[in-house]
Coordinates of C-alpha atoms and ligand atoms in Angstrom, one line a residue:
M1 CA 25.6 -3.7 -12.2
E2 CA 28.1 -6.2 -11.1
K3 CA 27.0 -9.9 -11.3
H4 CA 28.8 -10.8 -8.1
H5 CA 27.1 -7.9 -6.3
I6 CA 23.7 -9.3 -7.3
E7 CA 24.8 -12.8 -6.2
S8 CA 25.8 -11.5 -2.8
I9 CA 22.5 -9.8 -2.2
L10 CA 20.6 -13.0 -3.1
K11 CA 22.9 -15.2 -1.0
D12 CA 22.4 -12.9 2.0
L13 CA 18.6 -13.1 1.7
D14 CA 18.7 -16.9 1.1
I15 CA 17.3 -16.6 -2.4
Q16 CA 18.1 -19.6 -4.5
S17 CA 18.2 -19.7 -8.3
V18 CA 14.9 -21.6 -8.0
N19 CA 12.7 -20.9 -5.0
Y20 CA 9.4 -22.4 -3.8
G21 CA 6.4 -20.2 -4.1
A22 CA 4.4 -21.5 -1.2
T23 CA 5.5 -21.3 2.4
T24 CA 3.9 -21.3 5.8
G25 CA 6.6 -19.2 7.3
T26 CA 9.4 -21.4 8.6
T27 CA 12.5 -22.6 6.9
W28 CA 11.4 -26.2 7.4
G29 CA 7.8 -25.6 6.5
R30 CA 8.2 -25.0 2.8
I31 CA 6.0 -27.0 0.6
H32 CA 7.8 -28.5 -2.4
T33 CA 5.7 -28.6 -5.5
L34 CA 6.0 -29.2 -9.2
G35 CA 4.4 -26.1 -10.5
K36 CA 5.3 -23.9 -13.4
E37 CA 8.3 -21.7 -12.9
L38 CA 7.9 -17.9 -12.7
V39 CA 11.0 -16.0 -13.5
S40 CA 11.6 -12.6 -11.9
Y41 CA 13.4 -10.2 -14.3
S42 CA 15.1 -7.1 -13.1
P43 CA 13.9 -4.0 -14.8
V44 CA 17.4 -2.6 -14.2
T45 CA 19.1 -5.0 -16.6
G46 CA 16.2 -6.8 -18.3
Q47 CA 17.9 -10.0 -17.1
P48 CA 16.4 -12.8 -15.0
I49 CA 17.3 -12.7 -11.3
A50 CA 15.9 -16.0 -10.1
G51 CA 12.9 -18.3 -10.5
V52 CA 10.0 -19.4 -8.4
V53 CA 8.1 -22.6 -8.6
Q54 CA 4.5 -21.3 -8.5
A55 CA 2.0 -22.7 -6.1
Q56 CA -0.6 -25.0 -7.5
A57 CA -4.2 -25.6 -6.2
H58 CA -3.0 -28.2 -3.7
D59 CA -0.3 -25.9 -2.4
Y60 CA -2.8 -23.1 -1.9
E61 CA -5.1 -25.6 -0.1
A62 CA -2.3 -26.8 2.2
V63 CA -1.2 -23.3 3.1
V64 CA -4.7 -22.1 3.8
S65 CA -5.6 -25.1 6.0
K66 CA -2.3 -24.6 7.9
A67 CA -3.2 -20.9 8.3
G68 CA -6.6 -21.9 9.7
A69 CA -5.1 -24.3 12.2
A70 CA -2.5 -21.7 13.2
F71 CA -5.2 -19.2 13.8
E72 CA -7.0 -21.4 16.3
K73 CA -3.8 -21.4 18.5
Y74 CA -2.5 -17.9 17.7
R75 CA -5.7 -16.1 18.6
M76 CA -5.3 -17.3 22.2
M77 CA -1.9 -15.6 22.6
P78 CA -2.3 -12.3 24.5
A79 CA -2.0 -9.3 22.2
P80 CA 1.0 -7.8 23.9
R81 CA 2.8 -11.1 23.5
R82 CA 1.9 -10.9 19.8
G83 CA 3.5 -7.5 19.9
E84 CA 6.7 -9.0 21.1
I85 CA 6.8 -11.2 18.0
V86 CA 6.3 -8.1 15.8
R87 CA 9.0 -6.3 17.7
E88 CA 11.4 -9.1 16.8
I89 CA 10.3 -9.0 13.2
G90 CA 11.1 -5.2 13.2
N91 CA 14.5 -6.0 14.6
A92 CA 15.2 -8.7 12.0
L93 CA 14.2 -6.1 9.3
R94 CA 16.6 -3.6 10.9
E95 CA 19.4 -6.0 10.5
K96 CA 18.6 -6.7 6.8
K97 CA 17.6 -3.1 5.9
Q98 CA 20.4 -2.6 3.3
R99 CA 20.1 -6.1 1.8
L100 CA 16.4 -6.1 1.5
G101 CA 16.5 -2.5 0.2
A102 CA 19.0 -3.6 -2.5
L103 CA 16.8 -6.5 -3.5
I104 CA 13.7 -4.2 -3.8
S105 CA 15.8 -1.9 -6.0
L106 CA 16.9 -4.8 -8.1
E107 CA 13.4 -6.2 -8.5
T108 CA 11.4 -3.0 -8.8
G109 CA 13.9 -0.6 -10.3
K110 CA 13.4 2.0 -7.6
I111 CA 16.6 3.8 -6.4
R112 CA 18.5 2.5 -3.4
A113 CA 17.4 5.3 -1.1
E114 CA 13.8 4.5 -1.9
G115 CA 14.4 0.7 -1.6
E116 CA 15.8 1.2 1.9
G117 CA 13.1 3.8 2.6
E118 CA 10.6 1.1 1.9
V119 CA 12.2 -1.2 4.5
Q120 CA 12.3 1.7 6.9
E121 CA 8.5 2.0 6.4
M122 CA 8.3 -1.7 7.4
I123 CA 10.3 -1.0 10.6
D124 CA 8.2 2.0 11.4
I125 CA 5.0 0.1 11.1
A126 CA 6.4 -2.8 13.2
D127 CA 7.1 -0.2 16.0
F128 CA 3.7 1.2 15.6
A129 CA 2.1 -2.3 15.8
V130 CA 4.0 -3.2 18.9
G131 CA 2.5 -0.2 20.7
L132 CA -0.9 -1.0 19.2
S133 CA -0.7 -4.5 20.7
R134 CA -1.5 -2.9 24.0
Q135 CA -4.1 -0.4 22.7
L136 CA -6.7 -2.5 20.9
Y137 CA -9.3 -0.5 22.8
G138 CA -13.1 -0.9 22.8
L139 CA -15.6 1.5 24.3
T140 CA -17.8 1.0 27.3
M141 CA -21.2 2.6 27.2
H142 CA -24.0 3.3 29.8
S143 CA -26.8 0.9 29.6
E144 CA -30.4 2.3 29.6
R145 CA -31.4 -0.6 31.9
P146 CA -30.6 -0.7 35.7
F147 CA -28.0 -3.3 36.8
H148 CA -26.7 -3.7 33.3
R149 CA -23.3 -3.1 31.9
M150 CA -22.5 -2.6 28.2
Y151 CA -19.2 -2.6 26.5
E152 CA -17.6 -3.7 23.2
Q153 CA -14.5 -5.8 22.6
W154 CA -12.5 -6.5 19.5
H155 CA -11.7 -10.1 18.6
P156 CA -9.3 -11.4 16.0
L157 CA -10.9 -11.9 12.6
G158 CA -9.2 -15.0 11.1
I159 CA -7.2 -15.3 7.9
V160 CA -6.4 -12.1 6.1
G161 CA -5.6 -12.3 2.4
I162 CA -3.0 -9.7 1.3
I163 CA -2.7 -9.0 -2.4
T164 CA -0.1 -6.4 -3.3
A165 CA 1.3 -4.5 -6.3
F166 CA 4.9 -4.5 -7.6
N167 CA 5.7 -0.9 -6.6
F168 CA 5.7 -1.4 -2.8
P169 CA 6.4 -5.2 -2.6
A170 CA 7.5 -5.0 1.0
A171 CA 6.0 -2.0 2.8
V172 CA 2.4 -2.8 1.9
W173 CA 2.8 -6.3 3.2
S174 CA 4.0 -4.9 6.5
W175 CA 1.1 -2.4 6.8
N176 CA -1.3 -5.3 6.6
A177 CA 0.6 -8.3 8.0
L178 CA 2.1 -6.6 11.1
V179 CA -1.1 -4.8 12.1
A180 CA -3.1 -8.0 11.4
A181 CA -0.6 -10.0 13.5
V182 CA -1.0 -8.0 16.6
C183 CA -4.7 -8.2 16.1
G184 CA -4.4 -12.0 16.4
D185 CA -5.0 -12.7 12.7
V186 CA -3.0 -14.9 10.4
V187 CA -2.1 -13.8 6.8
V188 CA -1.9 -15.3 3.4
F189 CA 0.2 -13.1 1.2
K190 CA -0.1 -13.1 -2.6
P191 CA 2.5 -10.8 -4.0
S192 CA 2.6 -9.3 -7.5
S193 CA 4.1 -11.8 -10.0
K194 CA 6.5 -9.1 -10.9
T195 CA 8.1 -9.1 -7.5
P196 CA 8.1 -12.6 -6.0
L197 CA 11.6 -12.5 -4.7
T198 CA 11.1 -9.7 -2.3
A199 CA 8.2 -11.6 -0.9
I200 CA 10.4 -14.7 -0.4
A201 CA 13.1 -12.6 1.1
I202 CA 10.6 -11.2 3.7
Q203 CA 9.6 -14.8 4.6
N204 CA 13.2 -15.7 5.0
I205 CA 14.0 -12.7 7.1
I206 CA 11.1 -13.4 9.5
A207 CA 11.6 -17.2 9.5
P208 CA 13.9 -17.3 12.6
V209 CA 11.2 -15.3 14.6
V210 CA 8.5 -17.7 13.4
D211 CA 10.6 -20.6 14.5
K212 CA 11.5 -19.1 17.9
Y213 CA 7.8 -18.4 18.8
D214 CA 6.6 -21.6 17.1
I215 CA 4.0 -19.8 15.0
D216 CA 4.3 -21.6 11.8
G217 CA 1.2 -20.9 9.7
V218 CA 0.8 -17.3 10.9
F219 CA 2.7 -15.6 8.1
N220 CA 2.0 -17.4 4.8
L221 CA 3.1 -16.8 1.3
V222 CA 1.5 -18.1 -1.9
I223 CA 3.0 -17.1 -5.2
G224 CA 0.9 -18.2 -8.1
N225 CA -1.1 -17.0 -11.1
R226 CA -4.4 -15.2 -10.8
A227 CA -6.6 -18.2 -11.8
V228 CA -5.0 -20.7 -9.4
V229 CA -4.3 -18.4 -6.4
G230 CA -5.8 -15.0 -6.9
D231 CA -9.3 -15.9 -7.8
T232 CA -9.4 -18.8 -5.4
L233 CA -8.4 -16.5 -2.6
L234 CA -11.1 -14.0 -3.4
Q235 CA -13.8 -16.7 -3.4
D236 CA -12.5 -18.5 -0.3
R237 CA -15.0 -18.3 2.5
R238 CA -12.3 -19.1 5.0
I239 CA -10.8 -15.7 4.4
P240 CA -13.0 -13.0 6.0
L241 CA -10.9 -10.1 4.8
V242 CA -9.0 -9.5 1.6
S243 CA -6.8 -6.4 1.5
A244 CA -5.9 -5.6 -2.1
T245 CA -3.6 -2.9 -3.6
G246 CA -3.5 -2.3 -7.3
S247 CA -5.4 -0.8 -10.2
T248 CA -9.0 0.3 -10.1
A249 CA -10.0 -2.4 -12.6
M250 CA -8.5 -5.1 -10.3
G251 CA -10.1 -3.6 -7.3
K252 CA -13.6 -3.7 -8.8
K253 CA -13.1 -7.4 -9.3
V254 CA -11.9 -7.9 -5.8
A255 CA -14.8 -5.8 -4.4
T256 CA -17.5 -7.7 -6.3
T257 CA -16.1 -11.2 -5.8
V258 CA -15.5 -10.7 -2.1
A259 CA -18.9 -8.9 -1.6
A260 CA -20.7 -11.7 -3.3
R261 CA -19.8 -13.9 -0.4
L262 CA -20.3 -11.0 2.0
G263 CA -16.7 -10.9 2.9
R264 CA -14.8 -7.7 3.7
S265 CA -12.4 -6.1 1.4
L266 CA -9.9 -3.3 2.0
L267 CA -9.0 -1.6 -1.2
E268 CA -6.2 0.7 -2.0
L269 CA -6.4 1.5 -5.7
G270 CA -5.4 4.1 -8.3
G271 CA -4.7 7.7 -7.6
N272 CA -4.7 10.8 -9.8
N273 CA -3.0 13.0 -7.4
A274 CA -2.6 16.8 -7.9
I275 CA -0.8 19.6 -6.3
I276 CA -2.4 23.0 -6.4
V277 CA 0.3 25.7 -6.7
T278 CA -1.0 29.1 -5.7
E279 CA 0.4 32.4 -6.8
D280 CA 1.8 33.3 -3.3
C281 CA 3.5 30.0 -2.5
D282 CA 7.2 29.2 -1.9
M283 CA 8.0 28.2 -5.5
N284 CA 11.2 26.5 -4.6
M285 CA 9.5 24.2 -2.2
A286 CA 6.7 23.5 -4.7
L287 CA 9.3 22.6 -7.3
R288 CA 11.1 20.2 -5.1
A289 CA 7.9 18.5 -4.0
T290 CA 6.8 18.2 -7.6
L291 CA 10.1 16.6 -8.5
F292 CA 10.0 14.0 -5.9
G293 CA 6.3 13.4 -6.4
A294 CA 6.4 13.1 -10.2
V295 CA 9.8 11.6 -10.9
G296 CA 10.4 9.6 -7.6
T297 CA 9.9 5.9 -8.1
A298 CA 9.7 6.7 -11.8
G299 CA 6.1 7.9 -11.2
Q300 CA 5.1 4.4 -10.1
R301 CA 3.6 5.2 -6.7
C302 CA -0.1 5.3 -6.2
T303 CA 0.6 8.6 -4.5
S304 CA 2.8 10.0 -7.4
T305 CA 2.0 13.5 -8.5
R306 CA 0.2 13.3 -11.8
R307 CA -1.2 16.8 -12.1
I308 CA 0.0 20.3 -11.2
I309 CA -2.9 22.8 -11.1
I310 CA -1.1 26.1 -11.1
H311 CA -2.1 29.8 -11.1
N312 CA -1.8 31.1 -14.6
S313 CA 0.3 34.1 -13.5
I314 CA 3.2 31.8 -12.4
K315 CA 2.6 28.9 -14.7
D316 CA 5.2 29.6 -17.4
R317 CA 7.9 30.4 -14.9
F318 CA 7.2 27.2 -12.9
V319 CA 7.2 25.1 -16.1
Q320 CA 10.5 26.7 -17.2
Q321 CA 12.2 25.9 -13.8
L322 CA 10.7 22.4 -13.8
V323 CA 12.1 21.7 -17.3
N324 CA 15.4 22.9 -16.1
A325 CA 15.3 20.6 -13.0
Y326 CA 14.1 17.6 -15.1
G327 CA 17.1 18.2 -17.4
Q328 CA 19.4 17.6 -14.4
I329 CA 17.8 14.3 -13.2
R330 CA 20.2 11.4 -13.5
I331 CA 18.4 8.4 -15.0
G332 CA 19.9 5.0 -15.0
D333 CA 21.1 2.2 -12.7
P334 CA 19.1 2.6 -9.5
M335 CA 21.9 1.0 -7.5
D336 CA 24.2 4.0 -8.4
P337 CA 23.8 6.5 -5.5
Y338 CA 23.8 9.4 -7.9
T339 CA 20.8 8.1 -9.8
L340 CA 17.4 9.8 -9.1
M341 CA 15.3 7.8 -11.5
G342 CA 15.5 4.1 -12.3
P343 CA 13.6 2.2 -15.0
L344 CA 9.9 1.4 -15.3
I345 CA 8.9 -2.0 -14.1
D346 CA 9.0 -3.6 -17.5
D347 CA 8.6 -3.0 -21.3
T348 CA 4.8 -3.2 -21.1
A349 CA 4.9 -0.3 -18.7
K350 CA 7.1 1.6 -21.1
Q351 CA 4.7 1.0 -23.9
V352 CA 1.8 2.1 -21.8
M353 CA 3.6 5.3 -21.1
M354 CA 4.4 5.9 -24.8
Q355 CA 0.8 5.3 -25.7
A356 CA -0.4 7.8 -23.0
I357 CA 2.0 10.4 -24.5
E358 CA 0.6 9.7 -27.9
A359 CA -3.0 9.9 -26.6
A360 CA -2.2 13.2 -24.8
R361 CA -0.9 14.7 -28.0
D362 CA -3.9 13.5 -30.0
Q363 CA -6.2 15.0 -27.4
G364 CA -4.6 18.4 -27.7
A365 CA -1.8 18.4 -25.2
T366 CA 1.7 19.8 -25.6
I367 CA 4.6 17.7 -24.7
V368 CA 6.9 20.2 -23.0
Y369 CA 9.6 17.8 -22.0
G370 CA 10.6 14.1 -22.2
G371 CA 8.2 11.2 -22.7
T372 CA 10.6 9.2 -24.7
A373 CA 12.3 5.8 -24.4
L374 CA 15.8 5.9 -23.2
T375 CA 18.8 3.6 -23.8
V376 CA 21.2 3.5 -20.8
E377 CA 24.7 2.4 -21.7
G378 CA 25.5 -1.0 -20.3
L379 CA 21.8 -1.5 -19.4
E380 CA 20.4 -1.7 -22.9
N381 CA 17.6 -4.2 -21.9
G382 CA 16.3 -2.1 -19.0
S383 CA 13.0 -0.3 -19.3
Y384 CA 14.2 3.3 -19.1
V385 CA 12.3 6.4 -20.2
T386 CA 12.6 10.2 -19.8
P387 CA 10.0 11.7 -17.5
A388 CA 7.4 13.9 -19.2
I389 CA 6.0 17.3 -18.6
V390 CA 2.8 17.8 -20.5
E391 CA 0.6 20.9 -20.8
A392 CA -2.9 19.6 -20.8
E393 CA -6.5 20.2 -19.8
N394 CA -8.0 18.4 -16.9
H395 CA -11.0 17.0 -18.9
Y396 CA -8.8 15.2 -21.5
P397 CA -9.6 11.5 -21.2
I398 CA -5.9 10.6 -20.7
V399 CA -5.6 13.1 -17.8
Q400 CA -8.6 11.5 -16.1
E401 CA -6.8 8.2 -16.1
E402 CA -4.0 6.9 -13.9
T403 CA -1.0 6.1 -16.1
F404 CA 1.6 4.4 -13.9
A405 CA 4.6 6.3 -15.3
P406 CA 6.4 9.6 -14.8
I407 CA 4.0 11.8 -16.8
L408 CA 3.1 15.2 -15.2
Y409 CA 0.2 17.2 -16.6
I410 CA 0.3 21.0 -16.1
I411 CA -3.1 22.6 -15.9
G412 CA -3.6 26.4 -15.4
Y413 CA -6.2 28.1 -13.3
D414 CA -7.4 31.7 -12.5
T415 CA -9.4 31.5 -9.3
F416 CA -8.9 29.2 -6.3
D417 CA -12.5 27.9 -6.6
Q418 CA -11.7 26.9 -10.2
A419 CA -8.5 25.1 -9.0
L420 CA -10.5 23.1 -6.4
A421 CA -13.1 22.1 -9.0
L422 CA -10.4 20.9 -11.4
H423 CA -8.7 19.2 -8.5
N424 CA -11.7 17.1 -7.6
D425 CA -12.8 16.5 -11.2
V426 CA -11.2 13.1 -11.6
P427 CA -12.6 9.6 -10.8
Q428 CA -9.8 8.9 -8.2
G429 CA -9.4 10.3 -4.7
L430 CA -6.2 9.2 -3.0
S431 CA -3.7 12.0 -2.3
S432 CA -3.6 15.8 -2.7
A433 CA -1.6 18.8 -1.8
V434 CA -1.7 22.6 -1.9
F435 CA 1.4 24.8 -1.9
T436 CA 0.4 28.2 -0.5
S437 CA 1.3 30.8 2.0
S438 CA -2.4 31.9 2.3
M439 CA -4.2 30.6 5.4
K440 CA -7.5 31.1 3.5
Y441 CA -6.5 28.9 0.6
Q442 CA -5.0 26.3 3.0
E443 CA -8.2 26.1 5.1
Q444 CA -10.4 26.1 2.0
F445 CA -8.4 23.2 0.7
L446 CA -8.8 21.2 3.9
S447 CA -12.5 22.1 4.5
H448 CA -15.3 19.8 3.6
R449 CA -15.7 21.6 0.3
G450 CA -12.0 21.3 -0.4
S451 CA -10.0 18.3 -1.5
D452 CA -12.1 15.1 -1.8
C453 CA -9.1 12.8 -1.2
G454 CA -8.2 10.5 1.6
I455 CA -4.9 12.4 2.1
A456 CA -4.7 16.2 1.9
N457 CA -1.4 18.0 2.6
V458 CA -0.3 21.6 2.9
N459 CA 3.2 22.5 1.7
I460 CA 4.1 18.8 1.4
G461 CA 3.9 16.8 -1.8
T462 CA 1.4 14.0 -2.5
S463 CA 3.7 11.0 -2.0
G464 CA 5.8 9.8 0.9
A465 CA 3.1 9.6 3.6
E466 CA 4.2 8.6 7.1
I467 CA 2.9 5.3 8.5
G468 CA 1.2 6.9 11.5
G469 CA -1.8 8.2 9.6
A470 CA -4.5 6.1 8.0
F471 CA -3.5 5.6 4.3
G472 CA -6.1 5.3 1.5
G473 CA -8.5 7.3 -0.5
E474 CA -12.0 7.8 -1.8
K475 CA -14.0 7.3 -5.0
E476 CA -12.3 4.9 -7.4
T477 CA -9.4 4.6 -4.9
G478 CA -11.6 2.2 -3.1
G479 CA -12.3 3.7 0.3
G480 CA -9.9 1.5 2.3
R481 CA -7.6 2.7 5.1
E482 CA -4.4 0.9 6.0
S483 CA -1.4 1.5 8.2
G484 CA -1.7 3.9 11.1
S485 CA -4.4 5.6 13.2
D486 CA -7.3 3.3 13.8
A487 CA -7.0 1.3 10.6
W488 CA -6.5 -1.8 12.8
R489 CA -10.2 -2.1 13.3
I490 CA -10.9 -3.7 9.9
Y491 CA -8.6 -6.6 10.9
M492 CA -10.8 -7.4 13.9
R493 CA -14.4 -8.1 14.6
R494 CA -16.4 -6.0 17.0
Q495 CA -18.5 -7.6 19.6
T496 CA -21.0 -5.7 21.7
N497 CA -21.6 -7.2 25.1
T498 CA -24.4 -6.5 27.5
I499 CA -24.4 -8.1 31.0
N500 CA -27.3 -8.1 33.4
W501 CA -26.1 -8.3 37.0
G502 CA -29.5 -7.7 38.6
D503 CA -32.4 -10.0 39.5
D504 CA -34.9 -8.7 36.9
L505 CA -35.1 -8.9 33.1
P506 CA -36.0 -5.4 31.9
L507 CA -36.3 -5.1 28.1
A508 CA -34.7 -2.2 26.1
Q509 CA -37.0 0.5 24.8
G510 CA -39.2 -0.1 27.9
I511 CA -41.1 -2.9 26.2
V512 CA -43.2 -5.0 28.5
F513 CA -43.5 -8.6 27.4
D514 CA -44.9 -10.5 30.4
I515 CA -47.2 -13.5 30.4
K516 CA -50.7 -12.1 31.3
G517 CA -51.6 -12.3 35.0
E518 CA -48.1 -13.0 36.1
E519 CA -47.3 -11.2 39.4
K520 CA -44.5 -8.6 39.1
Ligands
LIG1 C1 1.7 2.9 -2.9 O1 2.2 3.5 -3.9 O2 1.0 1.9 -3.1 O3 2.9 7.6 0.6 C2 2.0 3.2 -1.5 C3 3.7 6.9 -0.1 C4 4.2 5.6 0.5 C5 3.3 4.5 0.2 C6 2.9 4.4 -1.3 N1 4.3 5.8 1.9 O4 4.0 7.3 -1.1

């Protein structure tokens, strides 16, 4: 990749060679600090892109107190007006779609189409949130008492902590921040230390909107290490909700720490997503969905397809065609429009993948294709691999785990009941799919004794969900729901109001509690 090309991306997004890791959202509001520098390396080249001065305890403190003060003011702004702000943020993102998409590619290694797709996801949720700003509905209910009215309303919650993973460094911020913003909350964003520049670019893109509406302190960013920023945020009683995306191990820590202070957490953790491929399906469609699900984003989506549960009568044919398709995938520079698979995020991820392949082999699996390190000419320091197809059994310990890499396990079945049992027999429960032409299989898959995941698709792969639905999963995926539908409710507090407009004071449940002898 050309050096000047990288420089122009950075310049356009106002990324310096050293950036400040704590900001309250405006260009003038940055807090200058003397923390330790964090260098962001591109997995594409293995070279440093730029550095960030990490926030120290006093920066964190300054940002959170500013956020708290901003909340006092911001919550009084009518929700539709907050929607206007989010609309302008969406427009600012539209203008920078290519640039931000390119930076995401550079920093995460995902291909350009997916980098831009991620920004499109931000724009889509912005549009969704604008509409939502006029639809934060509560219910009214009929009181059991005469001359009484009951209803509920939704109030802003306060400061929302957003902890995100490297693989969707921008979209996951927007699911949380833009919905929280129309709800009247303010946010403190702690991005993955692997993708700090994308987070800074987002702050820079929205800064003019923050300035225009004088809402400094509503969108905050704190880049720092786990001990100084992450753990402090989890324990911080000023932060009523922590939304966290990442591994199940990390999620357990978030859940227990936040629960210990009776805070709320919204968790979107690991997946172990499968596609059931039935004997009567459109095989070509199933193949294409598998390819995008397993190889797209180099298998580093929480929705990536990790298991194919396929009818034994078509298994060999499917595997053969899949091997053929895998052989045609262009792996390399994600900025090249012909590339379909870029690198893994770093060398550690590469090692984890190689260890998983080893473990699979030890546990009895057959490596049918790939699973090796790859040297790409001109990008010798990038973390490239070949995607793997592995014939395995569902109960192997390695198959039960989420490995954040392009490893696809192929598991055969004979009856659909067996397929469903295998499907659900993993600790995670995020996304799932069936490819079938049978209405019976389809309905069985979607029924309450079908897929146990938060997302269940028919003739669509496991990844690439639209923002309009609630996103998240069950079991070790953590139970949270973000993005569309009514996921906004977790960012607000519900208040039930009962109003007596009569002259008497009747009690609920017909209880009489009068002072003896008092005349009625
Ligand atoms: C993630 O990997 O954390 O459904 C999110 C998808 C994307 C989001 C993935 N819309 O694959």
